[in-house]
Amino acid sequence: MITVEHLTKRYGEYTAVDDVSFACKPGRVTGFLGPNGAGKSTTMRIIAGLTPATAGTATIAGVPYRHIPNPATQVGVLLDASAQHAGRTGAEILRLSAMTMGLDRSRIDDVLALVSLTPEEAGRRVRNYSLGMRQRLGIANALLGNPQILMLDEPVNGLDPAGIHWMRGLLRNYADRGGTVLLSSHLLHEIEIIADDLIVIGQGRIVAQGTKEELLAGSGTRVKAVDDAALGQALAAARIVAHPAAGGGFHAEAEPAVVGHVALDARVHLVELRPGDNTGLEAMFLQLTQQTQREQPVNQGAFR
């Protein structure tokens, strides 16, 4: 189990991680999401003992990473697939890791088979690997010590569709056997397919966390009126937060019965009143992180 409590990391005046707390449980895949620069990689580096925290704690089974004896046999980490010695072969990299961990060399053949790297590919120098092959080698290295916890940052980068499908099955099987997986990725569709729990971070702070079902469940109310301006005024007067919806009307942060009563009292004629939709992980992600996105909607007038 990974436990992060009130974690903060500052670089001078810049706060990269700001009072972050969450837990990753055994038997579950936890998806860690956020815009570029949100603090995902910094948080994972702190958990892996590579970056010191300014405040707070990050522990694995109750112990900081750097205090775990032979940690690679407890925690498999892949934070940057390109950070591998380009002049060594894949097999040499795994042999060095196995020697460091005190493992039998037969384990190397096991993980190479697991990640579908052939003996011929394992004999190539890493400088000649594609990004997808480097990802497979990084996963093999993370799994070499047969750990109970996996921490992976963007593990499907460079994988083709077949490789992504393979990775999905590997992580699902790992969690189903009781392992703990913390997975960071910008491929929201893949996270939506495989994750059990979600953590969304923006500008260094957690903006949402919970099970996938909880966060993706339809919420609030989709409401539309003959006179949307009057409806918006009535909702504002009732202190109900409402966001303009595509096609007119609003998505109101209240139950349909409450919204209906507000419209009735204001004598606003409704043409639509229903529970909010489950619009998927991408819509949820964009809504939760809209104030922390680096990329903002394009002003089409700029191209005219």
mmCIF file of N, CA, C and O in Angstrom, residues 224-265:
data_model
loop_
_atom_site.group_PDB
_atom_site.id
_atom_site.type_symbol
_atom_site.label_atom_id
_atom_site.label_comp_id
_atom_site.label_asym_id
_atom_site.label_seq_id
_atom_site.Cartn_x
_atom_site.Cartn_y
_atom_site.Cartn_z
ATOM 1 N N LYS A 224 -32.957 22.997 -19.229
ATOM 2 C CA LYS A 224 -33.067 23.968 -20.318
ATOM 3 C C LYS A 224 -34.446 24.599 -20.264
ATOM 4 O O LYS A 224 -35.437 23.927 -19.948
ATOM 5 N N ALA A 225 -34.517 25.895 -20.564
ATOM 6 C CA ALA A 225 -35.778 26.621 -20.470
ATOM 7 C C ALA A 225 -36.086 27.339 -21.772
ATOM 8 O O ALA A 225 -35.212 27.518 -22.631
ATOM 9 N N VAL A 226 -37.336 27.783 -21.909
ATOM 10 C CA VAL A 226 -37.698 28.640 -23.041
ATOM 11 C C VAL A 226 -36.877 29.922 -22.987
ATOM 12 O O VAL A 226 -36.404 30.427 -24.000
ATOM 13 N N ASP A 227 -36.654 30.415 -21.765
ATOM 14 C CA ASP A 227 -35.851 31.616 -21.546
ATOM 15 C C ASP A 227 -34.676 31.251 -20.637
ATOM 16 O O ASP A 227 -34.780 31.273 -19.412
ATOM 17 N N ASP A 228 -33.537 30.907 -21.254
ATOM 18 C CA ASP A 228 -32.373 30.474 -20.471
ATOM 19 C C ASP A 228 -31.818 31.596 -19.598
ATOM 20 O O ASP A 228 -31.263 31.340 -18.522
ATOM 21 N N ALA A 229 -31.961 32.830 -20.051
ATOM 22 C CA ALA A 229 -31.454 33.950 -19.247
ATOM 23 C C ALA A 229 -32.215 34.040 -17.933
ATOM 24 O O ALA A 229 -31.618 34.212 -16.851
ATOM 25 N N ALA A 230 -33.524 33.889 -17.989
ATOM 26 C CA ALA A 230 -34.337 33.928 -16.770
ATOM 27 C C ALA A 230 -34.018 32.739 -15.874
ATOM 28 O O ALA A 230 -33.965 32.861 -14.640
ATOM 29 N N LEU A 231 -33.786 31.581 -16.496
ATOM 30 C CA LEU A 231 -33.437 30.395 -15.719
ATOM 31 C C LEU A 231 -32.102 30.599 -15.008
ATOM 32 O O LEU A 231 -31.964 30.269 -13.821
ATOM 33 N N GLY A 232 -31.131 31.154 -15.722
ATOM 34 C CA GLY A 232 -29.835 31.407 -15.112
ATOM 35 C C GLY A 232 -29.934 32.352 -13.929
ATOM 36 O O GLY A 232 -29.294 32.137 -12.885
ATOM 37 N N GLN A 233 -30.773 33.395 -14.048
ATOM 38 C CA GLN A 233 -30.966 34.345 -12.945
ATOM 39 C C GLN A 233 -31.619 33.665 -11.748
ATOM 40 O O GLN A 233 -31.236 33.899 -10.596
ATOM 41 N N ALA A 234 -32.607 32.791 -12.020
ATOM 42 C CA ALA A 234 -33.293 32.091 -10.934
ATOM 43 C C ALA A 234 -32.349 31.147 -10.197
ATOM 44 O O ALA A 234 -32.358 31.064 -8.964
ATOM 45 N N LEU A 235 -31.506 30.438 -10.944
ATOM 46 C CA LEU A 235 -30.556 29.524 -10.317
ATOM 47 C C LEU A 235 -29.527 30.297 -9.490
ATOM 48 O O LEU A 235 -29.170 29.878 -8.379
ATOM 49 N N ALA A 236 -29.049 31.413 -10.032
ATOM 50 C CA ALA A 236 -28.085 32.232 -9.299
ATOM 51 C C ALA A 236 -28.698 32.775 -8.019
ATOM 52 O O ALA A 236 -28.057 32.803 -6.960
ATOM 53 N N ALA A 237 -29.979 33.220 -8.082
ATOM 54 C CA ALA A 237 -30.659 33.747 -6.898
ATOM 55 C C ALA A 237 -30.814 32.671 -5.832
ATOM 56 O O ALA A 237 -30.793 32.963 -4.625
ATOM 57 N N ALA A 238 -30.959 31.407 -6.282
ATOM 58 C CA ALA A 238 -31.087 30.290 -5.339
ATOM 59 C C ALA A 238 -29.727 29.742 -4.906
ATOM 60 O O ALA A 238 -29.657 28.737 -4.195
ATOM 61 N N ARG A 239 -28.652 30.392 -5.378
ATOM 62 C CA ARG A 239 -27.273 30.005 -5.050
ATOM 63 C C ARG A 239 -26.946 28.582 -5.513
ATOM 64 O O ARG A 239 -26.253 27.822 -4.836
ATOM 65 N N ILE A 240 -27.478 28.246 -6.676
ATOM 66 C CA ILE A 240 -27.157 26.964 -7.312
ATOM 67 C C ILE A 240 -26.136 27.224 -8.415
ATOM 68 O O ILE A 240 -26.389 28.027 -9.322
ATOM 69 N N VAL A 241 -24.991 26.583 -8.322
ATOM 70 C CA VAL A 241 -23.952 26.747 -9.338
ATOM 71 C C VAL A 241 -24.416 26.083 -10.625
ATOM 72 O O VAL A 241 -24.848 24.922 -10.622
ATOM 73 N N ALA A 242 -24.348 26.819 -11.723
ATOM 74 C CA ALA A 242 -24.807 26.290 -13.010
ATOM 75 C C ALA A 242 -23.815 26.682 -14.099
ATOM 76 O O ALA A 242 -23.358 27.834 -14.145
ATOM 77 N N HIS A 243 -23.480 25.723 -14.965
ATOM 78 C CA HIS A 243 -22.544 25.961 -16.065
ATOM 79 C C HIS A 243 -23.307 25.887 -17.386
ATOM 80 O O HIS A 243 -24.101 24.944 -17.588
ATOM 81 N N PRO A 244 -23.107 26.831 -18.287
ATOM 82 C CA PRO A 244 -23.767 26.756 -19.597
ATOM 83 C C PRO A 244 -23.446 25.434 -20.292
ATOM 84 O O PRO A 244 -22.310 24.966 -20.250
ATOM 85 N N ALA A 245 -24.454 24.842 -20.915
ATOM 86 C CA ALA A 245 -24.290 23.551 -21.586
ATOM 87 C C ALA A 245 -24.338 23.727 -23.093
ATOM 88 O O ALA A 245 -24.962 24.670 -23.605
ATOM 89 N N ALA A 246 -23.673 22.838 -23.799
ATOM 90 C CA ALA A 246 -23.718 22.861 -25.260
ATOM 91 C C ALA A 246 -25.162 22.671 -25.716
ATOM 92 O O ALA A 246 -25.875 21.815 -25.212
ATOM 93 N N GLY A 247 -25.595 23.476 -26.669
ATOM 94 C CA GLY A 247 -26.963 23.369 -27.154
ATOM 95 C C GLY A 247 -27.966 24.150 -26.335
ATOM 96 O O GLY A 247 -29.178 24.033 -26.561
ATOM 97 N N GLY A 248 -27.489 24.937 -25.396
ATOM 98 C CA GLY A 248 -28.396 25.730 -24.576
ATOM 99 C C GLY A 248 -28.684 25.078 -23.242
ATOM 100 O O GLY A 248 -28.464 23.886 -23.041
ATOM 101 N N GLY A 249 -29.184 25.887 -22.310
ATOM 102 C CA GLY A 249 -29.475 25.373 -20.980
ATOM 103 C C GLY A 249 -28.238 25.317 -20.107
ATOM 104 O O GLY A 249 -27.204 25.938 -20.418
ATOM 105 N N PHE A 250 -28.342 24.553 -19.025
ATOM 106 C CA PHE A 250 -27.276 24.538 -18.023
ATOM 107 C C PHE A 250 -27.073 23.135 -17.478
ATOM 108 O O PHE A 250 -27.989 22.295 -17.512
ATOM 109 N N HIS A 251 -25.870 22.920 -16.944
ATOM 110 C CA HIS A 251 -25.626 21.787 -16.058
ATOM 111 C C HIS A 251 -25.571 22.380 -14.658
ATOM 112 O O HIS A 251 -24.653 23.118 -14.319
ATOM 113 N N ALA A 252 -26.580 22.075 -13.835
ATOM 114 C CA ALA A 252 -26.714 22.660 -12.506
ATOM 115 C C ALA A 252 -26.227 21.679 -11.446
ATOM 116 O O ALA A 252 -26.508 20.479 -11.522
ATOM 117 N N GLU A 253 -25.498 22.198 -10.470
ATOM 118 C CA GLU A 253 -24.949 21.359 -9.403
ATOM 119 C C GLU A 253 -25.973 21.225 -8.266
ATOM 120 O O GLU A 253 -25.785 21.701 -7.149
ATOM 121 N N ALA A 254 -27.097 20.580 -8.596
ATOM 122 C CA ALA A 254 -28.165 20.298 -7.630
ATOM 123 C C ALA A 254 -29.039 19.203 -8.215
ATOM 124 O O ALA A 254 -28.974 18.912 -9.414
ATOM 125 N N GLU A 255 -29.834 18.576 -7.368
ATOM 126 C CA GLU A 255 -30.708 17.499 -7.828
ATOM 127 C C GLU A 255 -31.840 18.048 -8.696
ATOM 128 O O GLU A 255 -32.266 19.204 -8.527
ATOM 129 N N PRO A 256 -32.375 17.226 -9.634
ATOM 130 C CA PRO A 256 -33.455 17.698 -10.513
ATOM 131 C C PRO A 256 -34.657 18.266 -9.764
ATOM 132 O O PRO A 256 -35.234 19.272 -10.196
ATOM 133 N N ALA A 257 -35.041 17.638 -8.640
ATOM 134 C CA ALA A 257 -36.203 18.126 -7.895
ATOM 135 C C ALA A 257 -35.985 19.541 -7.388
ATOM 136 O O ALA A 257 -36.891 20.387 -7.418
ATOM 137 N N VAL A 258 -34.765 19.813 -6.918
ATOM 138 C CA VAL A 258 -34.445 21.148 -6.402
ATOM 139 C C VAL A 258 -34.470 22.172 -7.535
ATOM 140 O O VAL A 258 -35.051 23.261 -7.407
ATOM 141 N N VAL A 259 -33.852 21.833 -8.659
ATOM 142 C CA VAL A 259 -33.823 22.736 -9.813
ATOM 143 C C VAL A 259 -35.245 22.983 -10.324
ATOM 144 O O VAL A 259 -35.614 24.121 -10.657
ATOM 145 N N GLY A 260 -36.060 21.937 -10.369
ATOM 146 C CA GLY A 260 -37.437 22.086 -10.836
ATOM 147 C C GLY A 260 -38.247 23.027 -9.965
ATOM 148 O O GLY A 260 -39.026 23.855 -10.472
ATOM 149 N N HIS A 261 -38.057 22.919 -8.638
ATOM 150 C CA HIS A 261 -38.778 23.811 -7.719
ATOM 151 C C HIS A 261 -38.349 25.261 -7.902
ATOM 152 O O HIS A 261 -39.185 26.179 -7.846
ATOM 153 N N VAL A 262 -37.036 25.488 -8.135
ATOM 154 C CA VAL A 262 -36.543 26.847 -8.357
ATOM 155 C C VAL A 262 -37.191 27.437 -9.616
ATOM 156 O O VAL A 262 -37.650 28.586 -9.623
ATOM 157 N N ALA A 263 -37.246 26.646 -10.680
ATOM 158 C CA ALA A 263 -37.853 27.122 -11.922
ATOM 159 C C ALA A 263 -39.345 27.386 -11.740
ATOM 160 O O ALA A 263 -39.877 28.387 -12.246
ATOM 161 N N LEU A 264 -40.010 26.520 -10.999
ATOM 162 C CA LEU A 264 -41.449 26.696 -10.765
ATOM 163 C C LEU A 264 -41.722 27.981 -9.988
ATOM 164 O O LEU A 264 -42.605 28.776 -10.353
ATOM 165 N N ASP A 265 -40.950 28.193 -8.922
ATOM 166 C CA ASP A 265 -41.141 29.403 -8.117
ATOM 167 C C ASP A 265 -40.861 30.668 -8.922
ATOM 168 O O ASP A 265 -41.481 31.728 -8.677
#
